[in-house]
PDB file of C-alpha atoms in Angstrom:
ATOM      1  CA  MET A   1      96.002  84.996 127.755  1.00 61.00           C
ATOM      2  CA  ASP A   2      97.405  86.168 131.066  1.00 90.00           C
ATOM      3  CA  ARG A   3      96.192  89.750 130.408  1.00 87.00           C
ATOM      4  CA  LEU A   4      92.591  88.560 130.375  1.00 91.00           C
ATOM      5  CA  ILE A   5      93.001  86.262 133.387  1.00 93.00           C
ATOM      6  CA  ASN A   6      94.736  88.983 135.389  1.00 93.00           C
ATOM      7  CA  ALA A   7      92.030  91.520 134.493  1.00 95.00           C
ATOM      8  CA  VAL A   8      89.254  89.161 135.652  1.00 96.00           C
ATOM      9  CA  ASP A   9      91.173  88.387 138.851  1.00 96.00           C
ATOM     10  CA  LEU A  10      91.575  92.122 139.542  1.00 96.00           C
ATOM     11  CA  PHE A  11      87.857  92.673 138.900  1.00 96.00           C
ATOM     12  CA  LEU A  12      87.007  89.977 141.454  1.00 96.00           C
ATOM     13  CA  ALA A  13      89.367  91.584 143.978  1.00 96.00           C
ATOM     14  CA  LYS A  14      87.568  94.920 143.572  1.00 96.00           C
ATOM     15  CA  HIS A  15      84.085  93.362 143.491  1.00 95.00           C
ATOM     16  CA  PRO A  16      83.999  90.489 146.001  1.00 94.00           C
ATOM     17  CA  ASN A  17      80.262  89.955 145.486  1.00 93.00           C
ATOM     18  CA  PHE A  18      81.050  88.459 142.043  1.00 94.00           C
ATOM     19  CA  THR A  19      82.413  84.976 141.407  1.00 93.00           C
ATOM     20  CA  ALA A  20      84.001  83.544 138.289  1.00 95.00           C
ATOM     21  CA  PHE A  21      85.526  80.389 136.882  1.00 95.00           C
ATOM     22  CA  ALA A  22      88.018  80.155 134.017  1.00 95.00           C
ATOM     23  CA  GLN A  23      89.435  77.441 131.834  1.00 93.00           C
ATOM     24  CA  VAL A  24      92.991  78.754 131.396  1.00 94.00           C
ATOM     25  CA  GLY A  25      94.771  76.197 129.241  1.00 91.00           C
ATOM     26  CA  LEU A  26      98.527  76.639 129.314  1.00 89.00           C
ATOM     27  CA  SER A  27      98.484  79.965 131.152  1.00 90.00           C
ATOM     28  CA  GLN A  28     100.902  80.364 134.024  1.00 88.00           C
ATOM     29  CA  ALA A  29      98.971  83.268 135.557  1.00 91.00           C
ATOM     30  CA  SER A  30      98.625  83.137 139.312  1.00 93.00           C
ATOM     31  CA  THR A  31      95.195  84.170 140.562  1.00 96.00           C
ATOM     32  CA  GLN A  32      93.966  84.981 144.050  1.00 96.00           C
ATOM     33  CA  HIS A  33      90.256  85.498 143.405  1.00 97.00           C
ATOM     34  CA  LEU A  34      89.539  83.647 140.160  1.00 96.00           C
ATOM     35  CA  THR A  35      88.940  79.902 140.319  1.00 95.00           C
ATOM     36  CA  THR A  36      90.762  78.249 137.421  1.00 95.00           C
ATOM     37  CA  GLN A  37      91.354  74.903 135.817  1.00 95.00           C
ATOM     38  CA  ALA A  38      93.694  74.183 132.916  1.00 95.00           C
ATOM     39  CA  TRP A  39      91.284  72.068 130.875  1.00 96.00           C
ATOM     40  CA  LEU A  40      87.698  70.909 131.184  1.00 96.00           C
ATOM     41  CA  ASP A  41      85.872  68.069 129.496  1.00 96.00           C
ATOM     42  CA  GLU A  42      83.466  69.422 126.886  1.00 93.00           C
ATOM     43  CA  SER A  43      80.399  68.461 128.924  1.00 94.00           C
ATOM     44  CA  VAL A  44      81.757  70.164 132.045  1.00 95.00           C
ATOM     45  CA  PHE A  45      82.627  73.264 130.007  1.00 93.00           C
ATOM     46  CA  GLN A  46      79.081  73.330 128.596  1.00 91.00           C
ATOM     47  CA  ASP A  47      77.614  72.974 132.102  1.00 93.00           C
ATOM     48  CA  LYS A  48      79.781  75.806 133.444  1.00 94.00           C
ATOM     49  CA  LEU A  49      78.702  78.041 130.584  1.00 93.00           C
ATOM     50  CA  SER A  50      75.036  77.191 131.093  1.00 92.00           C
ATOM     51  CA  GLU A  51      75.335  78.179 134.755  1.00 93.00           C
ATOM     52  CA  SER A  52      77.082  81.469 133.966  1.00 93.00           C
ATOM     53  CA  ASP A  53      75.594  84.935 133.568  1.00 92.00           C
ATOM     54  CA  ILE A  54      78.355  86.310 131.333  1.00 94.00           C
ATOM     55  CA  PHE A  55      80.893  84.664 129.016  1.00 94.00           C
ATOM     56  CA  ILE A  56      84.293  86.392 128.974  1.00 94.00           C
ATOM     57  CA  SER A  57      86.682  85.186 126.294  1.00 90.00           C
ATOM     58  CA  HIS A  58      89.293  85.979 123.726  1.00 82.00           C
ATOM     59  CA  ALA A  59      87.795  86.600 120.308  1.00 82.00           C
ATOM     60  CA  GLY A  60      87.786  83.053 118.992  1.00 84.00           C
ATOM     61  CA  MET A  61      84.835  82.313 116.712  1.00 87.00           C
ATOM     62  CA  GLY A  62      84.043  79.046 118.497  1.00 88.00           C
ATOM     63  CA  ASN A  63      83.480  80.804 121.802  1.00 89.00           C
ATOM     64  CA  ILE A  64      81.563  83.659 120.165  1.00 87.00           C
ATOM     65  CA  LEU A  65      79.175  81.183 118.539  1.00 88.00           C
ATOM     66  CA  LEU A  66      78.883  79.174 121.734  1.00 90.00           C
ATOM     67  CA  ALA A  67      77.937  82.274 123.757  1.00 89.00           C
ATOM     68  CA  ALA A  68      75.351  83.238 121.161  1.00 87.00           C
ATOM     69  CA  THR A  69      73.908  79.733 121.040  1.00 89.00           C
ATOM     70  CA  LYS A  70      73.685  79.625 124.841  1.00 90.00           C
ATOM     71  CA  GLU A  71      72.182  83.139 124.819  1.00 89.00           C
ATOM     72  CA  LYS A  72      74.922  84.547 127.038  1.00 92.00           C
ATOM     73  CA  PRO A  73      76.221  88.100 126.889  1.00 92.00           C
ATOM     74  CA  ILE A  74      79.863  87.968 125.823  1.00 92.00           C
ATOM     75  CA  ILE A  75      82.813  90.171 126.663  1.00 93.00           C
ATOM     76  CA  LEU A  76      85.708  89.785 124.245  1.00 92.00           C
ATOM     77  CA  MET A  77      89.300  90.712 124.987  1.00 89.00           C
ATOM     78  CA  PRO A  78      91.046  89.889 121.706  1.00 88.00           C
ATOM     79  CA  ARG A  79      94.614  88.699 121.758  1.00 70.00           C
ATOM     80  CA  GLN A  80      97.017  91.269 120.291  1.00 67.00           C
ATOM     81  CA  SER A  81     100.110  90.612 118.244  1.00 61.00           C
ATOM     82  CA  ALA A  82     101.733  93.797 119.601  1.00 63.00           C
ATOM     83  CA  LEU A  83     101.607  92.218 123.072  1.00 56.00           C
ATOM     84  CA  GLU A  84     102.974  88.930 121.680  1.00 60.00           C
ATOM     85  CA  GLU A  85      99.716  87.164 122.546  1.00 61.00           C
ATOM     86  CA  HIS A  86      99.155  85.992 118.988  1.00 65.00           C
ATOM     87  CA  ILE A  87     100.952  85.949 115.637  1.00 71.00           C
ATOM     88  CA  ASN A  88      98.522  88.416 114.032  1.00 66.00           C
ATOM     89  CA  ASP A  89      95.517  90.590 114.885  1.00 68.00           C
ATOM     90  CA  HIS A  90      92.728  88.498 113.376  1.00 66.00           C
ATOM     91  CA  GLN A  91      91.005  88.383 116.773  1.00 75.00           C
ATOM     92  CA  ILE A  92      90.841  92.180 116.844  1.00 73.00           C
ATOM     93  CA  ASP A  93      89.294  92.168 113.373  1.00 77.00           C
ATOM     94  CA  THR A  94      86.748  89.541 114.452  1.00 79.00           C
ATOM     95  CA  ALA A  95      85.902  91.397 117.654  1.00 81.00           C
ATOM     96  CA  ASN A  96      85.435  94.670 115.795  1.00 80.00           C
ATOM     97  CA  GLN A  97      82.807  92.989 113.614  1.00 79.00           C
ATOM     98  CA  ILE A  98      81.045  91.286 116.520  1.00 75.00           C
ATOM     99  CA  LYS A  99      80.884  94.338 118.780  1.00 69.00           C
ATOM    100  CA  GLN A 100      78.196  95.785 116.531  1.00 58.00           C
ATOM    101  CA  GLY A 101      75.678  93.289 117.878  1.00 61.00           C
ATOM    102  CA  PRO A 102      73.615  93.303 121.045  1.00 63.00           C
ATOM    103  CA  PHE A 103      74.942  91.731 124.229  1.00 77.00           C
ATOM    104  CA  SER A 104      78.530  91.780 123.055  1.00 86.00           C
ATOM    105  CA  TYR A 105      81.312  93.980 124.364  1.00 90.00           C
ATOM    106  CA  VAL A 106      84.899  94.329 123.204  1.00 90.00           C
ATOM    107  CA  VAL A 107      87.468  95.404 125.766  1.00 93.00           C
ATOM    108  CA  SER A 108      91.219  95.892 125.763  1.00 90.00           C
ATOM    109  CA  ASP A 109      92.063  96.498 129.423  1.00 93.00           C
ATOM    110  CA  PHE A 110      90.857  96.157 132.998  1.00 94.00           C
ATOM    111  CA  GLU A 111      88.882  99.404 133.069  1.00 96.00           C
ATOM    112  CA  GLU A 112      86.896  98.477 129.965  1.00 94.00           C
ATOM    113  CA  LEU A 113      86.326  94.956 131.311  1.00 95.00           C
ATOM    114  CA  GLU A 114      85.034  96.333 134.596  1.00 95.00           C
ATOM    115  CA  THR A 115      82.691  98.729 132.796  1.00 93.00           C
ATOM    116  CA  ALA A 116      81.360  95.944 130.566  1.00 92.00           C
ATOM    117  CA  ILE A 117      80.693  93.528 133.427  1.00 93.00           C
ATOM    118  CA  LEU A 118      78.954  96.182 135.499  1.00 92.00           C
ATOM    119  CA  SER A 119      76.950  97.303 132.480  1.00 89.00           C
ATOM    120  CA  ILE A 120      75.783  93.763 131.686  1.00 88.00           C
ATOM    121  CA  THR A 121      74.831  93.037 135.286  1.00 85.00           C
ATOM    122  CA  SER A 122      73.005  96.368 135.570  1.00 78.00           C
ATOM    123  CA  GLU A 123      71.124  95.718 132.312  1.00 63.00           C
ATOM    124  CA  THR A 124      70.250  92.202 133.427  1.00 59.00           C
ATOM    125  CA  ILE A 125      68.880  93.423 136.746  1.00 52.00           C
ATOM    126  CA  GLN A 126      66.816  96.094 134.992  1.00 51.00           C
ATOM    127  CA  GLU A 127      65.540  93.679 132.330  1.00 52.00           C
ATOM    128  CA  ASN A 128      64.611  91.093 134.930  1.00 50.00           C
ATOM    129  CA  ALA A 129      62.751  93.768 136.872  1.00 45.00           C
ATOM    130  CA  ASN A 130      60.855  94.710 133.707  1.00 47.00           C
ATOM    131  CA  ASN A 131      60.334  91.045 132.726  1.00 43.00           C
ATOM    132  CA  ALA A 132      61.881  91.877 129.365  1.00 47.00           C
ATOM    133  CA  ASP A 133      62.337  89.007 126.905  1.00 52.00           C
ATOM    134  CA  MET A 134      65.896  89.235 125.575  1.00 52.00           C
ATOM    135  CA  THR A 135      65.622  86.211 123.288  1.00 65.00           C
ATOM    136  CA  PRO A 136      64.951  88.218 120.085  1.00 69.00           C
ATOM    137  CA  HIS A 137      68.030  90.350 120.739  1.00 65.00           C
ATOM    138  CA  ARG A 138      70.168  87.324 121.340  1.00 68.00           C
ATOM    139  CA  GLN A 139      68.789  85.708 118.191  1.00 67.00           C
ATOM    140  CA  GLN A 140      69.874  88.863 116.355  1.00 71.00           C
ATOM    141  CA  LEU A 141      73.408  88.320 117.677  1.00 73.00           C
ATOM    142  CA  ILE A 142      73.392  84.686 116.517  1.00 69.00           C
ATOM    143  CA  SER A 143      72.182  85.766 113.070  1.00 70.00           C
ATOM    144  CA  ALA A 144      74.827  88.497 112.836  1.00 74.00           C
ATOM    145  CA  VAL A 145      77.608  86.069 113.777  1.00 76.00           C
ATOM    146  CA  ARG A 146      76.402  83.469 111.271  1.00 71.00           C
ATOM    147  CA  LEU A 147      76.186  86.086 108.514  1.00 75.00           C
ATOM    148  CA  PHE A 148      79.705  87.246 109.339  1.00 73.00           C
ATOM    149  CA  ILE A 149      81.051  83.675 109.222  1.00 75.00           C
ATOM    150  CA  ASP A 150      79.179  82.697 106.071  1.00 71.00           C
ATOM    151  CA  GLU A 151      79.564  85.860 104.042  1.00 72.00           C
ATOM    152  CA  GLY A 152      81.961  88.158 105.883  1.00 67.00           C
ATOM    153  CA  LYS A 153      79.213  90.759 106.170  1.00 61.00           C
ATOM    154  CA  ILE A 154      77.835  92.718 109.066  1.00 60.00           C
ATOM    155  CA  GLY A 155      74.050  92.242 109.368  1.00 53.00           C
TER     156      GLY A 155
END
């Protein structure tokens, strides 16, 4: 977990015009630029997500579905067993399936995280300027995630 938190904190140090909030659970990571809280009530978590522009998470299915339902672009940094972040690599497998959809990015380090955030914000600015309706694309992501959960297939 600390790898993700540290990467977001580093991003905020390099890009002070961005702000972020993280629910960090049991993490002991020390951050200088990222506002954190160990745990949030569900309603507060939902409110924070609704207010956000991007959802950055490990590759847990609950968070992937939540981002899709809230129509938020998601950046996934799956936990890796090789880094002793998890007991196996199921999150990598999940992320590799999800990254095929629109508005989802899978990253493994700071550089990829930075690229993904800047790409999403650039796309959002351009789409807002063009008054593009992203809802059909986000619905496609929701459908792809549901198909993957229900049948283990990529839509």
